[in-house]
mmCIF file with all atom_site columns, C-alpha atoms in Angstrom:
data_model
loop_
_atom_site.group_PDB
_atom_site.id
_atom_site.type_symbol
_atom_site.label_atom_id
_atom_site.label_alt_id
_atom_site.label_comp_id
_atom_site.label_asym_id
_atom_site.label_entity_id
_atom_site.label_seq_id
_atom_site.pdbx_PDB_ins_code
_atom_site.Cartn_x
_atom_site.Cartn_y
_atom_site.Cartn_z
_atom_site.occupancy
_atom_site.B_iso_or_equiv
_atom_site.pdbx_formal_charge
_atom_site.auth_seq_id
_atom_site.auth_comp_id
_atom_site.auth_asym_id
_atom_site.auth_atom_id
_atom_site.pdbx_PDB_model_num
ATOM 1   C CA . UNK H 1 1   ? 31.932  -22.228 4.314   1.00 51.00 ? 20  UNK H CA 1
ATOM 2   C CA . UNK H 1 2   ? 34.362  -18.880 3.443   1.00 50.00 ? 21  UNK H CA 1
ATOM 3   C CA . UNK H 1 3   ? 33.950  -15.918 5.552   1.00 56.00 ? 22  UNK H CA 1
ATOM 4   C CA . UNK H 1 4   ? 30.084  -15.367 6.385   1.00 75.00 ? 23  UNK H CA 1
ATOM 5   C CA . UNK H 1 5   ? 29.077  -11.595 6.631   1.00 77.00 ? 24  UNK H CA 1
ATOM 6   C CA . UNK H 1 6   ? 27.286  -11.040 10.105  1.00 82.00 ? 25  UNK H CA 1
ATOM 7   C CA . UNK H 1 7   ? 23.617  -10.737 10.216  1.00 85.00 ? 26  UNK H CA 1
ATOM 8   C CA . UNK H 1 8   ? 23.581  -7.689  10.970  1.00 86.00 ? 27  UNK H CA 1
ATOM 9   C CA . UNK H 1 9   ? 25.612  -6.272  7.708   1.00 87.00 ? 28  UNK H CA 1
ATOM 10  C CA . UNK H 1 10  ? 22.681  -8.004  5.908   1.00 90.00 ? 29  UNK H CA 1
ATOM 11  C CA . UNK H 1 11  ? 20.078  -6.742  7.986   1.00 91.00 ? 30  UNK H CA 1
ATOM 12  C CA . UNK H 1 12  ? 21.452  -3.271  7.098   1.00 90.00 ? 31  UNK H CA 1
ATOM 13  C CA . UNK H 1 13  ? 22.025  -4.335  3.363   1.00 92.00 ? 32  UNK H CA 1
ATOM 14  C CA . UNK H 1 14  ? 18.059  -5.400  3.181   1.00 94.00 ? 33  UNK H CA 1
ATOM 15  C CA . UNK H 1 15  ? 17.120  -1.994  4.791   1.00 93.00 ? 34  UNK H CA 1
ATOM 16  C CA . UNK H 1 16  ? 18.737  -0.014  2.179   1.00 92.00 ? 35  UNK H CA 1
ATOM 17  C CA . UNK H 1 17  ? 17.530  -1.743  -0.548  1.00 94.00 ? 36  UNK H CA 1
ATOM 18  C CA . UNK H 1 18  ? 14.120  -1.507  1.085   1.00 94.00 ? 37  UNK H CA 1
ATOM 19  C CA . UNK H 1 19  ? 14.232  2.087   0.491   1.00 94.00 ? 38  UNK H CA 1
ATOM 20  C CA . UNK H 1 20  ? 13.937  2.176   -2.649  1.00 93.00 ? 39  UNK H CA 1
ATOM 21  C CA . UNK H 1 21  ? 17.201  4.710   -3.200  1.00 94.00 ? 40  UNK H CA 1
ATOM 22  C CA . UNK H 1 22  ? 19.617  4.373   -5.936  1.00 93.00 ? 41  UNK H CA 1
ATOM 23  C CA . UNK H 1 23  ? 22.880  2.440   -5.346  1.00 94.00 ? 42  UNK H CA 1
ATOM 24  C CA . UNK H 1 24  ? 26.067  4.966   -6.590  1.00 92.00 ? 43  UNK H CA 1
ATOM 25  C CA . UNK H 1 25  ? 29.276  2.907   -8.002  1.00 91.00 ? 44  UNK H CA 1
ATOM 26  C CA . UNK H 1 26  ? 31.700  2.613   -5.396  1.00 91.00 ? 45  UNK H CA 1
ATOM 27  C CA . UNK H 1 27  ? 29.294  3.360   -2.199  1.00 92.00 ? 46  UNK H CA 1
ATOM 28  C CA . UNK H 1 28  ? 28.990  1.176   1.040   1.00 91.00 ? 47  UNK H CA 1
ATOM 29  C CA . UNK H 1 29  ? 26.169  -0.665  -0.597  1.00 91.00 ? 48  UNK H CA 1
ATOM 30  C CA . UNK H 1 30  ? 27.934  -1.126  -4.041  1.00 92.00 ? 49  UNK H CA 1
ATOM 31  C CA . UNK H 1 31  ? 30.688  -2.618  -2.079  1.00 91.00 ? 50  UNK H CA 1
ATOM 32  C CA . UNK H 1 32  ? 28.216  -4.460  0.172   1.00 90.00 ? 51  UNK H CA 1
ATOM 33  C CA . UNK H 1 33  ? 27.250  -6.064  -3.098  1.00 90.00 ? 52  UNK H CA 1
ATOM 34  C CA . UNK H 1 34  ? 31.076  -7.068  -4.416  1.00 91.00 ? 53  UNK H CA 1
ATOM 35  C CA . UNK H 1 35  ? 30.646  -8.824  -0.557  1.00 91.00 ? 54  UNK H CA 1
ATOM 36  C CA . UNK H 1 36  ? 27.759  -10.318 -1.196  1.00 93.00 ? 55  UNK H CA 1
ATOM 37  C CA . UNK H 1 37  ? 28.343  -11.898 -4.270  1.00 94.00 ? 56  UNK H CA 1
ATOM 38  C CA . UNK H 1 38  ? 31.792  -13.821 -3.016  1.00 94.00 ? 57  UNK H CA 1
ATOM 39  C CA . UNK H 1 39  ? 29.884  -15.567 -0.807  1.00 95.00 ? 58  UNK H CA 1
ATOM 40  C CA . UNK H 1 40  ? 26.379  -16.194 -2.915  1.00 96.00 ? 59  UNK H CA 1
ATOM 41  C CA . UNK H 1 41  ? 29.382  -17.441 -5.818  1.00 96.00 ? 60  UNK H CA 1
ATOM 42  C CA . UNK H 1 42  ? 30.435  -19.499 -2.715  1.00 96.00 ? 61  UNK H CA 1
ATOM 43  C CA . UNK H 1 43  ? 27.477  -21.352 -2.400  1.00 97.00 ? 62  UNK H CA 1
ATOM 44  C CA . UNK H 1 44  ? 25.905  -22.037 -5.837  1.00 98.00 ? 63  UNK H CA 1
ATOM 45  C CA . UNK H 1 45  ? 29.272  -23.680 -6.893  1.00 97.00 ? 64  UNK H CA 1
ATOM 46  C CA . UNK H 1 46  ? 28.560  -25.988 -3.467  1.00 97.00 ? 65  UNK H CA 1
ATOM 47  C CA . UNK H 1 47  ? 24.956  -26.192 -4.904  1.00 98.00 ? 66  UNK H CA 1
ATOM 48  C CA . UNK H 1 48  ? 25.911  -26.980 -8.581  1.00 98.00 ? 67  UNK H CA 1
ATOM 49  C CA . UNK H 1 49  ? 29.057  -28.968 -8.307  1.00 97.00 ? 68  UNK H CA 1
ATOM 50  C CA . UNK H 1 50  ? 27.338  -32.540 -6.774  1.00 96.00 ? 69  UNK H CA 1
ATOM 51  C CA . UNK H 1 51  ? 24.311  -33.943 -5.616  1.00 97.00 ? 70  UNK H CA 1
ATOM 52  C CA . UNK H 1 52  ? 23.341  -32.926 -2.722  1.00 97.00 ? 71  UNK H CA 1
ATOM 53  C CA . UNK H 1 53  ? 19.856  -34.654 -0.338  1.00 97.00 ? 72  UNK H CA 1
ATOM 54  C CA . UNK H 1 54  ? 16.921  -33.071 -0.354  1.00 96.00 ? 73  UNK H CA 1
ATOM 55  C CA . UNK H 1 55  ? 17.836  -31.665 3.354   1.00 97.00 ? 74  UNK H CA 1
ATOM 56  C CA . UNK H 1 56  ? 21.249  -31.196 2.327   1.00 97.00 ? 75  UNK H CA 1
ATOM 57  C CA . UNK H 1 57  ? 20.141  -28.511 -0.090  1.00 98.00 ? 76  UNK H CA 1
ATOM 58  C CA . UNK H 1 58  ? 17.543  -27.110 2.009   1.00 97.00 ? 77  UNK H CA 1
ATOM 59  C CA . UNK H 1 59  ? 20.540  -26.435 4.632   1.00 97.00 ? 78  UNK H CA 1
ATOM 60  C CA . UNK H 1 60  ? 22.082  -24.760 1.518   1.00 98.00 ? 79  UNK H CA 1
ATOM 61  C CA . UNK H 1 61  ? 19.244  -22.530 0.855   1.00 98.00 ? 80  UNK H CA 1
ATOM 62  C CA . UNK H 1 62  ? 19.786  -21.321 3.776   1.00 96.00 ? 81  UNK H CA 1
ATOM 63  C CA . UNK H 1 63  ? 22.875  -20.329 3.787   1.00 96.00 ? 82  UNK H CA 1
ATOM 64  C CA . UNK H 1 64  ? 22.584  -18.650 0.645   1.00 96.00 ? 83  UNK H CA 1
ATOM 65  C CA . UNK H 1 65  ? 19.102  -16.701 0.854   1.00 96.00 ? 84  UNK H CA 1
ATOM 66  C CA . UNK H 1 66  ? 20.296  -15.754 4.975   1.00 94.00 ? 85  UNK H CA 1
ATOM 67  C CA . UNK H 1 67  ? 17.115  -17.041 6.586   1.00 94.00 ? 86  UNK H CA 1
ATOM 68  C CA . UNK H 1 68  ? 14.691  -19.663 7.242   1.00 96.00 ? 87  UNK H CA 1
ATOM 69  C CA . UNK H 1 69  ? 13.209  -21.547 4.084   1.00 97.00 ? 88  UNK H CA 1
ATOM 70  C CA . UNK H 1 70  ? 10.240  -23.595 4.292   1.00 98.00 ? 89  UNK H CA 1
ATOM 71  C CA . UNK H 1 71  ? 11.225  -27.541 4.325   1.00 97.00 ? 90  UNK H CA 1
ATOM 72  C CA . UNK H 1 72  ? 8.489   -27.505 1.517   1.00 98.00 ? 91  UNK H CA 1
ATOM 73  C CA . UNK H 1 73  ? 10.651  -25.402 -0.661  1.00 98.00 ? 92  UNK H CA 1
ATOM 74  C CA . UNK H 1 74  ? 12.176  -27.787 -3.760  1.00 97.00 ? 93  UNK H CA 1
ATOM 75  C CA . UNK H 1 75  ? 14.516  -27.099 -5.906  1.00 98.00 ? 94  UNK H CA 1
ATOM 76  C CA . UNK H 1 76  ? 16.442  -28.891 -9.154  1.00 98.00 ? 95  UNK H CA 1
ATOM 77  C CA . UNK H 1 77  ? 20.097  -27.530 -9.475  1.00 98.00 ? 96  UNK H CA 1
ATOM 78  C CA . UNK H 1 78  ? 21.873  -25.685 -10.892 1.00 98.00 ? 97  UNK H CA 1
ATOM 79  C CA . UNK H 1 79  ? 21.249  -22.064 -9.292  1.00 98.00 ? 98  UNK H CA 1
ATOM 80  C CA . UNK H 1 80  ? 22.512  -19.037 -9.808  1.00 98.00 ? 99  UNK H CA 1
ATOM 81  C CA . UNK H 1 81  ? 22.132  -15.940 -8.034  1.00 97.00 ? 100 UNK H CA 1
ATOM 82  C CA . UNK H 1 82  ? 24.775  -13.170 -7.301  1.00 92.00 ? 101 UNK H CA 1
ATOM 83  C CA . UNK H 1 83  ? 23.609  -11.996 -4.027  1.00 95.00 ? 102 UNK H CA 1
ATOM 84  C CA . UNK H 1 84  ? 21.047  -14.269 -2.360  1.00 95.00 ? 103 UNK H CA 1
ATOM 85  C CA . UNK H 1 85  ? 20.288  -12.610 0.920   1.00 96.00 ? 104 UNK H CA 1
ATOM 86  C CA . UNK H 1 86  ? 17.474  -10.810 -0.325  1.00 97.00 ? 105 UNK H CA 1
ATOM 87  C CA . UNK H 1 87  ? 15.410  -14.065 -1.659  1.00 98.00 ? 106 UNK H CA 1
ATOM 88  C CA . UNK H 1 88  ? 12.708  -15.005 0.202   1.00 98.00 ? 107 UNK H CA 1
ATOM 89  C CA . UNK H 1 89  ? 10.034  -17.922 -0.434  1.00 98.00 ? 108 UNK H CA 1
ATOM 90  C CA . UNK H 1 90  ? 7.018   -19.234 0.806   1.00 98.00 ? 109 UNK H CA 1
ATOM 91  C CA . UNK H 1 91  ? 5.710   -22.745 1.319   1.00 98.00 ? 110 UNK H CA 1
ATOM 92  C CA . UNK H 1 92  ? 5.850   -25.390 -1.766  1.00 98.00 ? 111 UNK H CA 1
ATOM 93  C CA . UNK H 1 93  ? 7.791   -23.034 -4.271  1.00 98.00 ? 112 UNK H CA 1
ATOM 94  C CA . UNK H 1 94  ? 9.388   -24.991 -6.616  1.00 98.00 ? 113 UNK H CA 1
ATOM 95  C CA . UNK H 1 95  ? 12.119  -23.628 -8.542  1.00 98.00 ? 114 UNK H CA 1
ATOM 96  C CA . UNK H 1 96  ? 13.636  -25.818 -11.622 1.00 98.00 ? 115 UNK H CA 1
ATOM 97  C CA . UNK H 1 97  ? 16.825  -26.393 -13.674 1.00 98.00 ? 116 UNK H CA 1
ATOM 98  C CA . UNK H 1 98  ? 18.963  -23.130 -14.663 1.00 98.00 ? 117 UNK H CA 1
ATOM 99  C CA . UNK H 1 99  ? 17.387  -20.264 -12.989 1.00 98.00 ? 118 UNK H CA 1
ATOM 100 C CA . UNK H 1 100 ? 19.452  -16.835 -12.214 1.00 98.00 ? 119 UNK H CA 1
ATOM 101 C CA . UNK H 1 101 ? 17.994  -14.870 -9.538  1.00 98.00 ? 120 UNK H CA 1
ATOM 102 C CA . UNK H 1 102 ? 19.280  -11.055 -9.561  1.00 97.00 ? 121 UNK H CA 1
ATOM 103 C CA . UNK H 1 103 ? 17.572  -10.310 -6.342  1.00 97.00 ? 122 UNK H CA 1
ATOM 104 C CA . UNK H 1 104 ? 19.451  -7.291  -4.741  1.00 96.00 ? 123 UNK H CA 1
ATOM 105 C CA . UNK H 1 105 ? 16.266  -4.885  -5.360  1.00 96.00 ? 124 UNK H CA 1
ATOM 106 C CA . UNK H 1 106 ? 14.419  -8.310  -3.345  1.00 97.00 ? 125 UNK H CA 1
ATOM 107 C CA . UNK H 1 107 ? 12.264  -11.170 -4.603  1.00 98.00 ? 126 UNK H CA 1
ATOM 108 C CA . UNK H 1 108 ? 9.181   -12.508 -3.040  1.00 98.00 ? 127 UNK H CA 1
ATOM 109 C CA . UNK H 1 109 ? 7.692   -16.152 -4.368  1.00 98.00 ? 128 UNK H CA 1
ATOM 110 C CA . UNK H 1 110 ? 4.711   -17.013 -2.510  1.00 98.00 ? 129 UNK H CA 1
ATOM 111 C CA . UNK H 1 111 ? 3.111   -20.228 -1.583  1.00 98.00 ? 130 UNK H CA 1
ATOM 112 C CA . UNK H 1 112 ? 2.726   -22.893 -4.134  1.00 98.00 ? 131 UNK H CA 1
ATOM 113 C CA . UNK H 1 113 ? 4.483   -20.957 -7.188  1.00 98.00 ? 132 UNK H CA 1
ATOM 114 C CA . UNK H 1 114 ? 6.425   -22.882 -9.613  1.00 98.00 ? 133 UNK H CA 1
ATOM 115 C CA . UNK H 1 115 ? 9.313   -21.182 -11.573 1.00 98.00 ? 134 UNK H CA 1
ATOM 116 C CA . UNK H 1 116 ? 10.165  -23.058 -14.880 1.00 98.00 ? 135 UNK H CA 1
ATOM 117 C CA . UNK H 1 117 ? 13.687  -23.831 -16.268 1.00 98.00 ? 136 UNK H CA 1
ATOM 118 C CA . UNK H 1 118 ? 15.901  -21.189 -16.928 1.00 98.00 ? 137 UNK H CA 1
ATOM 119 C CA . UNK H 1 119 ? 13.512  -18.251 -15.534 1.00 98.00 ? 138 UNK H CA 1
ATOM 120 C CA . UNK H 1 120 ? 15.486  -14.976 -14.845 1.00 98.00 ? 139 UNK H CA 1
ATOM 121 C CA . UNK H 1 121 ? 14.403  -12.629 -11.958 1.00 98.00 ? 140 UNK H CA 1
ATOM 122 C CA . UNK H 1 122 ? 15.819  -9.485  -12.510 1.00 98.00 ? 141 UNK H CA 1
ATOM 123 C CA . UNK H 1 123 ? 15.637  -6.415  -9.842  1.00 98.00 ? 142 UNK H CA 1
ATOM 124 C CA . UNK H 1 124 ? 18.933  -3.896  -11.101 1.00 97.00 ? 143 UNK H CA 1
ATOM 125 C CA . UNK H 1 125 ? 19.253  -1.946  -14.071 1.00 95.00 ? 144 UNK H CA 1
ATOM 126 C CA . UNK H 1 126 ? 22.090  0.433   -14.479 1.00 95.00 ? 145 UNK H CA 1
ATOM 127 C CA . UNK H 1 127 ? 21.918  4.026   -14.887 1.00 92.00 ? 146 UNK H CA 1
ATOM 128 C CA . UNK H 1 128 ? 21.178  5.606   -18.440 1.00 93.00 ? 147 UNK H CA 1
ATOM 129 C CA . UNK H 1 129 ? 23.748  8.437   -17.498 1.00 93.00 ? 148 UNK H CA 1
ATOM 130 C CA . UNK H 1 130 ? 27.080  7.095   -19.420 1.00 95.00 ? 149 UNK H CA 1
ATOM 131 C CA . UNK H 1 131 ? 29.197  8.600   -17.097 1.00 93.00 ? 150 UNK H CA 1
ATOM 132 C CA . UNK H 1 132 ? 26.995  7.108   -13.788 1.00 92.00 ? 151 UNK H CA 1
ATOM 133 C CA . UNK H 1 133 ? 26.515  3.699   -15.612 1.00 93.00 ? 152 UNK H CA 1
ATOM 134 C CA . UNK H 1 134 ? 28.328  1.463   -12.761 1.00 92.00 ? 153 UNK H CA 1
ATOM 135 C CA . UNK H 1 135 ? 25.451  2.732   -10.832 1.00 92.00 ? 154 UNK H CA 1
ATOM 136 C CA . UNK H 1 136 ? 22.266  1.131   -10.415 1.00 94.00 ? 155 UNK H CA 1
ATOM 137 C CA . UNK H 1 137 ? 18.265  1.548   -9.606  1.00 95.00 ? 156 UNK H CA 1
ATOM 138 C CA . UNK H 1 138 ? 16.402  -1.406  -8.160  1.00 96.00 ? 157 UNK H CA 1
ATOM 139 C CA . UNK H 1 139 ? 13.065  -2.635  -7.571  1.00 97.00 ? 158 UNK H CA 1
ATOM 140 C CA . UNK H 1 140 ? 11.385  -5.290  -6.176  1.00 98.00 ? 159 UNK H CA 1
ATOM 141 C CA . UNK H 1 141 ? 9.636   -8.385  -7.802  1.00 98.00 ? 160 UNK H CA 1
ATOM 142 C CA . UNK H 1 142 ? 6.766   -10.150 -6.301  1.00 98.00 ? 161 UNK H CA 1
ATOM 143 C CA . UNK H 1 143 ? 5.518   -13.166 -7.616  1.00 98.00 ? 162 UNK H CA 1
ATOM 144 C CA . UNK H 1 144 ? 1.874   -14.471 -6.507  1.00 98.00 ? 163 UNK H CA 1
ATOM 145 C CA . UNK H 1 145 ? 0.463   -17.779 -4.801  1.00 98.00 ? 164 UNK H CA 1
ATOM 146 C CA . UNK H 1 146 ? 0.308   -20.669 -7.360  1.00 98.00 ? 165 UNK H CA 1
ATOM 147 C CA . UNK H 1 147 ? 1.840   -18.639 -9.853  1.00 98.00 ? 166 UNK H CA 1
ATOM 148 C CA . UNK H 1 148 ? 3.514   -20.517 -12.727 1.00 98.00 ? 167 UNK H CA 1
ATOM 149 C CA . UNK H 1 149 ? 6.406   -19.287 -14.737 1.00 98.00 ? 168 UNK H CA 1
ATOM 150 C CA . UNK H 1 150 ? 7.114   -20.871 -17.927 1.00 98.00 ? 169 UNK H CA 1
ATOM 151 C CA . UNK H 1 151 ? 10.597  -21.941 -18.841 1.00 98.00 ? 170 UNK H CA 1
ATOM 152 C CA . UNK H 1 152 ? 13.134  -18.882 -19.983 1.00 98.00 ? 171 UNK H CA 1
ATOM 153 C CA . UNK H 1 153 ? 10.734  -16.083 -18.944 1.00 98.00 ? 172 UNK H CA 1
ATOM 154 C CA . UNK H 1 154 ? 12.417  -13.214 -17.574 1.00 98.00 ? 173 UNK H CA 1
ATOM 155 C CA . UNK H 1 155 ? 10.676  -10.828 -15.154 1.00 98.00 ? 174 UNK H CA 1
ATOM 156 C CA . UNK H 1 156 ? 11.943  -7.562  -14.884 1.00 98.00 ? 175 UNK H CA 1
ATOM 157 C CA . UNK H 1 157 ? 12.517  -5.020  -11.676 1.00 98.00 ? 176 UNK H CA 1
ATOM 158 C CA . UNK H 1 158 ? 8.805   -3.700  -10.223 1.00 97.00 ? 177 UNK H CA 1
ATOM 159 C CA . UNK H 1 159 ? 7.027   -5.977  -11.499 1.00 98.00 ? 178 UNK H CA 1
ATOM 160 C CA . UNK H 1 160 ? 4.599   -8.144  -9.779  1.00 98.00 ? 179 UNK H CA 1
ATOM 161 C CA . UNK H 1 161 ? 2.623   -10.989 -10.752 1.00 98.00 ? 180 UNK H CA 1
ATOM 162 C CA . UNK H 1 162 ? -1.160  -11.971 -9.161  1.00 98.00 ? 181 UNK H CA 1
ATOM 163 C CA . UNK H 1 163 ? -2.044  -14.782 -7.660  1.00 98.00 ? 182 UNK H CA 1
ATOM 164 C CA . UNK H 1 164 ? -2.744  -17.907 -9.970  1.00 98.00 ? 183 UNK H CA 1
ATOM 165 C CA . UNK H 1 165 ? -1.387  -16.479 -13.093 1.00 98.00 ? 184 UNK H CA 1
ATOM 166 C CA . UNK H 1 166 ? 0.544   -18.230 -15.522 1.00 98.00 ? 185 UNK H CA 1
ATOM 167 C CA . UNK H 1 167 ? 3.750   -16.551 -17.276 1.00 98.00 ? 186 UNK H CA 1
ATOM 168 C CA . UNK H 1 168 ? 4.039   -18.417 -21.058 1.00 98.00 ? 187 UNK H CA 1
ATOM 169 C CA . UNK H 1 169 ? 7.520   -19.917 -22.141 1.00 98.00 ? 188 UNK H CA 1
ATOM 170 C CA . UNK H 1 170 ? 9.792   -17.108 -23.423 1.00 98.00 ? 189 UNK H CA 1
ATOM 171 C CA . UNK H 1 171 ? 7.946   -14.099 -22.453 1.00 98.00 ? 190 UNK H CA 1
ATOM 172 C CA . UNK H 1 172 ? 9.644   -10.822 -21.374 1.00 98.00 ? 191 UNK H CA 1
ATOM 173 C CA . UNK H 1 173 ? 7.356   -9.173  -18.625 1.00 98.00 ? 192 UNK H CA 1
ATOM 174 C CA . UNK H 1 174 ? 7.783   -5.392  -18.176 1.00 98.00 ? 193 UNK H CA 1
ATOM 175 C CA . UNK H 1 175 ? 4.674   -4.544  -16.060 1.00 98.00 ? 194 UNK H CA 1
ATOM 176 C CA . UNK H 1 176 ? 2.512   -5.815  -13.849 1.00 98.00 ? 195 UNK H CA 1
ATOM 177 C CA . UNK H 1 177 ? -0.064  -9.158  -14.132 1.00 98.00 ? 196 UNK H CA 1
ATOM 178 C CA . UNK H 1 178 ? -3.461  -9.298  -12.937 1.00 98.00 ? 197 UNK H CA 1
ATOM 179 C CA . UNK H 1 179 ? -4.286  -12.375 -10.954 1.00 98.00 ? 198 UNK H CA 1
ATOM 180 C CA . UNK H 1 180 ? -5.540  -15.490 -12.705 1.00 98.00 ? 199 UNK H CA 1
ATOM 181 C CA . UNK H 1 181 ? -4.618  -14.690 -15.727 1.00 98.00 ? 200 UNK H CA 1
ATOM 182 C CA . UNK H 1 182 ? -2.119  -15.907 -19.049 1.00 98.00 ? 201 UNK H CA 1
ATOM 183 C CA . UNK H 1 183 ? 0.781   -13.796 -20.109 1.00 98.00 ? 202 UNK H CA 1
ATOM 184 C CA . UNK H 1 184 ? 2.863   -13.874 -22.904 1.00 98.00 ? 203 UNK H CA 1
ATOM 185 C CA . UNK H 1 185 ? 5.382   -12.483 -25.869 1.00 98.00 ? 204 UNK H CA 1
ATOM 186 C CA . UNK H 1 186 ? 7.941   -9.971  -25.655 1.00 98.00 ? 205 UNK H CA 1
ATOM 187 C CA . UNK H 1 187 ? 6.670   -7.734  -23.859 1.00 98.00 ? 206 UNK H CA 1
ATOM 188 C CA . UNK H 1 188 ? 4.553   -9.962  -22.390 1.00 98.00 ? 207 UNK H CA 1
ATOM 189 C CA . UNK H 1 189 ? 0.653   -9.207  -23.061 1.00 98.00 ? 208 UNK H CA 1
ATOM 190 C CA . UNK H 1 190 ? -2.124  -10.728 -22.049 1.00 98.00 ? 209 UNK H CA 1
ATOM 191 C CA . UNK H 1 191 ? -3.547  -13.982 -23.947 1.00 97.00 ? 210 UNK H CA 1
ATOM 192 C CA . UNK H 1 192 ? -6.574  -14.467 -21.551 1.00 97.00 ? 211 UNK H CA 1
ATOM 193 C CA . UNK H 1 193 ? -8.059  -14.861 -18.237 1.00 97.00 ? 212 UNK H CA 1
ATOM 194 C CA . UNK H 1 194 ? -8.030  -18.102 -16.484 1.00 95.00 ? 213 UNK H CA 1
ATOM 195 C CA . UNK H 1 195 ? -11.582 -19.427 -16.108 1.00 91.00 ? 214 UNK H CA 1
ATOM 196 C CA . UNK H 1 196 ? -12.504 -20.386 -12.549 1.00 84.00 ? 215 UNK H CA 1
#
């Protein structure tokens, strides 16, 4: 399918965005990302535009995120994401209906986590500097084992969510959850710890 970029491009992609550093308009990376998103555009219209078998879009995923994914992993189309190869997801993740994954700065779903319709995972922001906007900062988000995420929460770059906790319908989350416990609002606060 189209013109893949060689693993080792995206190796080198990953490694820079491991670092943390900002991305400046018009540098390697910033092009790397214009690269990156032909492809990842690519593949969710593959994704979205029929059905597609259970190992049919596993095979898919794979493509897309660059790697192995977990045979476990499910998934309920449509997609979106415009980069992909810095996804990556553990055992029994479900993902549902309508979710955008912005996961140049990298996402991490552990084991077991579901992610509710329309979710957005978001690891850019631009620059505050007017005349450096087209530039961007980045960090990653890290969601927990058996996390649930309720349907059109967005999680924001650096953020990372414990183990068992549970992100309420709607909420905006800035910072940080603690495991096992219930977040919610805009910005997202907590509404309680989960009794175990």
């Amino acid at each position: 399918m189209g013109n893949k970029l060689p693993q080792n491009l995206i190796q080198e992609f990953r490694d820079y965005m491991a670092t943390g550093q900002p991305v400046e308009a018009g540098s390697p990376v910033h092009i790397m990302f214009h690269k990156l998103s032909q492809e990842a555009l690519q593949i969710t219209a593959e994704i979205n535009g029929k059905y597609h078998t259970p190992d049919e879009l596993h095979a898919l995923l794979e493509q897309l995120w660059g790697r192995e994914v977990p045979a476990s992993v499910g998934m309920f189309p449509p997609f979106y994401t415009d980069c992909g190869k810095n996804t990556v997801v553990g055992e029994r993740v479900f993902i549902n209906m309508g979710c955008k994954f912005q996961d140049q700065g990298g996402i991490t779903i552990d084991e077991g986590a579901l992610i509710g319709h329309n979710v957005v995972l978001a690891t850019l922001n631009h620059l505050l500097d007017p005349a450096k906007r087209a530039g961007m900062t980045h960090a990653p988000i890290h969601i927990g084992k058996n996390v649930w995420i309720g349907a059109n929460a967005t999680v924001l770059a650096g953020v990372t969510i414990g183990d068992g906790a549970v992100v309420a319908a709607g909420a905006v989350v800035t910072k940080d959850v603690e495991p096992n416990t219930i977040v919610g609002g805009i910005p997202a606060k907590v509404i309680k710890k989960i009794d175990l």
